[in-house]
């Protein structure tokens, strides 16, 4: 009986103070969790728009009219536009994979990404009202973000611009080749027909 009463008392105390566990966390972790929650929801909603990799994106087992083919000159631009719109999430995932491979393959790029990821994490998890007095100037969080962004851009440009430009060029070329040689899926054609029908 004594054990049951103590257990019930502990349960009532936890229900009366549901924010106790959150409040005990460091402010930086609380802010990071609050900032990550909406981003995670947006990322999940974005990834749900991805098309099937086997049957649609790679045209494995699909019909002949939806497989890869060489387009006529007048068909090239409309085909690329339609495929970019239909496979936009798949193309974003492919670009991300290209970037990850480049980071893993080139150690210099891996070091830069690691260092600046830590710096950005430390800065973004600071309170928004943080202010630092530097001489006669009052530096806010926005100033720190602008400064770190400029330093980040300059360091990456001077130390890894060749690798980055090569990765961007190769990934964009792969995306454009797929969008140009892949026939527009029937679902994308139906979507375009519905949009054209809605227009006055």
Coordinates of C-alpha atoms in Angstrom, one line a residue:
X1 CA 0.0 0.0 0.0
X2 CA 2.8 2.4 0.9
X3 CA 4.5 1.6 -2.4
X4 CA 1.3 2.3 -4.4
X5 CA 0.7 5.6 -2.6
X6 CA 4.3 6.8 -3.3
X7 CA 4.0 5.7 -7.0
X8 CA 0.6 7.6 -7.4
X9 CA 2.2 10.6 -5.7
X10 CA 5.1 10.6 -8.2
X11 CA 2.7 10.2 -11.1
X12 CA 0.6 13.2 -10.0
X13 CA 3.7 15.3 -9.6
X14 CA 4.8 14.5 -13.1
X15 CA 1.4 15.3 -14.6
X16 CA 1.3 18.6 -12.7
X17 CA 4.7 19.6 -14.1
X18 CA 4.9 18.3 -17.7
X19 CA 7.5 20.9 -18.7
X20 CA 9.9 19.8 -16.0
X21 CA 11.9 17.5 -18.4
X22 CA 12.0 20.1 -21.2
X23 CA 13.0 22.9 -18.8
X24 CA 15.9 20.8 -17.4
X25 CA 17.5 20.7 -20.8
X26 CA 20.2 23.2 -21.7
X27 CA 18.8 26.3 -23.6
X28 CA 20.9 25.4 -26.7
X29 CA 19.3 21.9 -27.0
X30 CA 15.8 23.3 -26.5
X31 CA 16.3 25.9 -29.2
X32 CA 17.8 23.3 -31.5
X33 CA 14.9 20.9 -31.0
X34 CA 12.4 23.7 -31.5
X35 CA 14.1 24.7 -34.8
X36 CA 14.5 21.2 -36.1
X37 CA 10.8 20.2 -35.6
X38 CA 9.3 22.3 -38.4
X39 CA 12.2 21.5 -40.7
X40 CA 11.7 17.8 -40.2
X41 CA 8.0 18.1 -41.0
X42 CA 8.8 20.1 -44.2
X43 CA 11.4 17.6 -45.2
X44 CA 9.0 14.7 -44.7
X45 CA 6.3 16.4 -46.8
X46 CA 8.9 17.1 -49.5
X47 CA 10.2 13.6 -49.6
X48 CA 6.6 12.2 -50.0
X49 CA 6.5 13.9 -53.4
X50 CA 9.2 11.7 -54.8
X51 CA 8.4 9.4 -57.7
X52 CA 9.0 5.6 -57.8
X53 CA 12.7 5.1 -58.5
X54 CA 12.4 1.8 -60.4
X55 CA 9.3 2.0 -62.6
X56 CA 9.1 5.8 -63.1
X57 CA 12.5 7.4 -62.7
X58 CA 14.6 4.5 -64.1
X59 CA 11.8 3.2 -66.4
X60 CA 12.4 -0.4 -65.3
X61 CA 9.6 -2.6 -66.5
X62 CA 7.6 0.4 -67.9
X63 CA 5.9 0.7 -71.2
X64 CA 7.9 1.4 -74.3
X65 CA 6.4 4.9 -74.7
X66 CA 7.6 5.8 -71.2
X67 CA 11.1 4.6 -71.5
X68 CA 14.2 6.5 -72.7
X69 CA 14.4 7.8 -76.2
X70 CA 16.2 10.5 -78.2
X71 CA 13.8 13.5 -78.6
X72 CA 13.3 15.5 -81.7
X73 CA 14.6 19.1 -81.5
X74 CA 11.2 20.6 -81.0
X75 CA 10.4 18.1 -78.2
X76 CA 13.6 18.6 -76.2
X77 CA 12.7 21.8 -74.2
X78 CA 9.1 20.8 -73.4
X79 CA 10.3 17.3 -72.3
X80 CA 13.0 18.7 -70.0
X81 CA 10.5 21.2 -68.5
X82 CA 7.9 18.5 -67.8
X83 CA 10.4 16.1 -66.3
X84 CA 12.0 18.7 -64.1
X85 CA 8.6 19.5 -62.7
X86 CA 7.5 15.9 -62.3
X87 CA 10.8 14.5 -60.9
X88 CA 11.9 17.5 -59.0
X89 CA 12.2 15.7 -55.6
X90 CA 14.1 12.8 -57.2
X91 CA 16.5 15.2 -58.9
X92 CA 17.1 17.0 -55.5
X93 CA 17.9 13.6 -53.9
X94 CA 20.3 12.9 -56.8
X95 CA 22.0 16.3 -56.3
X96 CA 22.3 15.6 -52.6
X97 CA 23.9 12.2 -53.3
X98 CA 26.4 13.9 -55.7
X99 CA 27.3 16.3 -52.9
X100 CA 27.8 13.6 -50.3
X101 CA 30.0 11.5 -52.7
X102 CA 32.1 14.6 -53.4
X103 CA 32.5 15.3 -49.6
X104 CA 33.5 11.7 -48.9
X105 CA 35.9 11.5 -51.9
X106 CA 37.7 14.8 -51.3
X107 CA 39.2 15.0 -47.8
X108 CA 39.7 18.8 -48.0
X109 CA 36.0 19.3 -48.7
X110 CA 35.1 16.9 -45.8
X111 CA 37.2 19.0 -43.4
X112 CA 35.6 22.3 -44.5
X113 CA 32.1 20.9 -44.2
X114 CA 32.9 19.5 -40.7
X115 CA 34.4 22.7 -39.4
X116 CA 31.7 25.1 -40.8
X117 CA 28.9 22.7 -39.8
X118 CA 30.1 22.9 -36.2
X119 CA 30.4 26.7 -36.4
X120 CA 27.0 27.2 -37.9
X121 CA 25.4 24.8 -35.3
X122 CA 27.0 26.8 -32.5
X123 CA 25.8 30.1 -33.9
X124 CA 22.3 29.0 -34.8
X125 CA 21.6 27.5 -31.4
X126 CA 22.5 30.7 -29.7
X127 CA 19.5 32.9 -28.4
X128 CA 18.2 35.3 -31.0
X129 CA 18.7 38.2 -28.6
X130 CA 22.4 37.6 -28.0
X131 CA 24.5 40.8 -28.3
X132 CA 28.3 41.3 -27.9
X133 CA 29.9 44.6 -27.3
X134 CA 33.0 45.0 -29.5
X135 CA 34.5 48.4 -28.8
X136 CA 31.9 51.0 -29.7
X137 CA 29.9 48.4 -31.8
X138 CA 27.1 46.2 -30.7
X139 CA 27.2 43.0 -32.6
X140 CA 24.0 41.0 -32.8
X141 CA 23.3 37.4 -33.9
X142 CA 22.3 38.6 -37.4
X143 CA 25.7 40.3 -37.8
X144 CA 27.4 37.0 -36.7
X145 CA 25.4 35.1 -39.3
X146 CA 26.4 37.6 -42.1
X147 CA 30.0 37.5 -41.1
X148 CA 30.2 33.7 -40.9
X149 CA 28.4 33.5 -44.2
X150 CA 31.0 35.7 -45.9
X151 CA 33.9 33.8 -44.3
X152 CA 32.3 30.5 -45.3
X153 CA 31.9 31.6 -48.9
X154 CA 35.4 33.0 -49.2
X155 CA 37.1 30.0 -47.7
X156 CA 35.1 27.5 -49.8
X157 CA 35.7 29.6 -53.0
X158 CA 39.5 29.8 -52.5
X159 CA 40.2 26.3 -51.2
X160 CA 37.6 24.1 -52.9
X161 CA 36.1 26.0 -55.9
X162 CA 37.4 23.5 -58.5
X163 CA 35.9 20.5 -56.7
X164 CA 32.6 22.3 -56.1
X165 CA 32.3 23.5 -59.7
X166 CA 33.1 20.1 -61.0
X167 CA 30.5 18.4 -58.7
X168 CA 27.8 21.0 -59.6
X169 CA 28.6 20.6 -63.4
X170 CA 28.5 16.8 -63.3
X171 CA 25.3 16.6 -61.2
X172 CA 23.5 19.2 -63.4
X173 CA 24.6 17.4 -66.6
X174 CA 23.3 14.1 -65.2
X175 CA 19.9 15.7 -64.3
X176 CA 19.6 17.3 -67.7
X177 CA 20.5 14.1 -69.5
X178 CA 17.8 12.2 -67.7
X179 CA 15.2 14.9 -68.2
X180 CA 16.0 15.1 -71.9
X181 CA 16.1 11.4 -72.7
X182 CA 13.4 10.2 -70.4
X183 CA 9.9 10.2 -72.0
X184 CA 7.4 12.3 -70.1
X185 CA 5.4 9.9 -67.9
X186 CA 1.7 9.5 -68.6
X187 CA 0.9 10.9 -65.1
X188 CA 2.8 14.0 -65.9
X189 CA 0.9 14.4 -69.2
X190 CA -2.4 14.1 -67.3
X191 CA -1.2 16.7 -64.8
X192 CA -0.3 19.1 -67.6
X193 CA -3.6 18.5 -69.3
X194 CA -5.5 19.3 -66.1
X195 CA -3.6 22.5 -65.6
X196 CA -4.2 23.6 -69.1
X197 CA -8.0 22.8 -68.7
X198 CA -8.1 25.0 -65.5
X199 CA -6.6 28.0 -67.3
X200 CA -9.3 30.4 -68.7

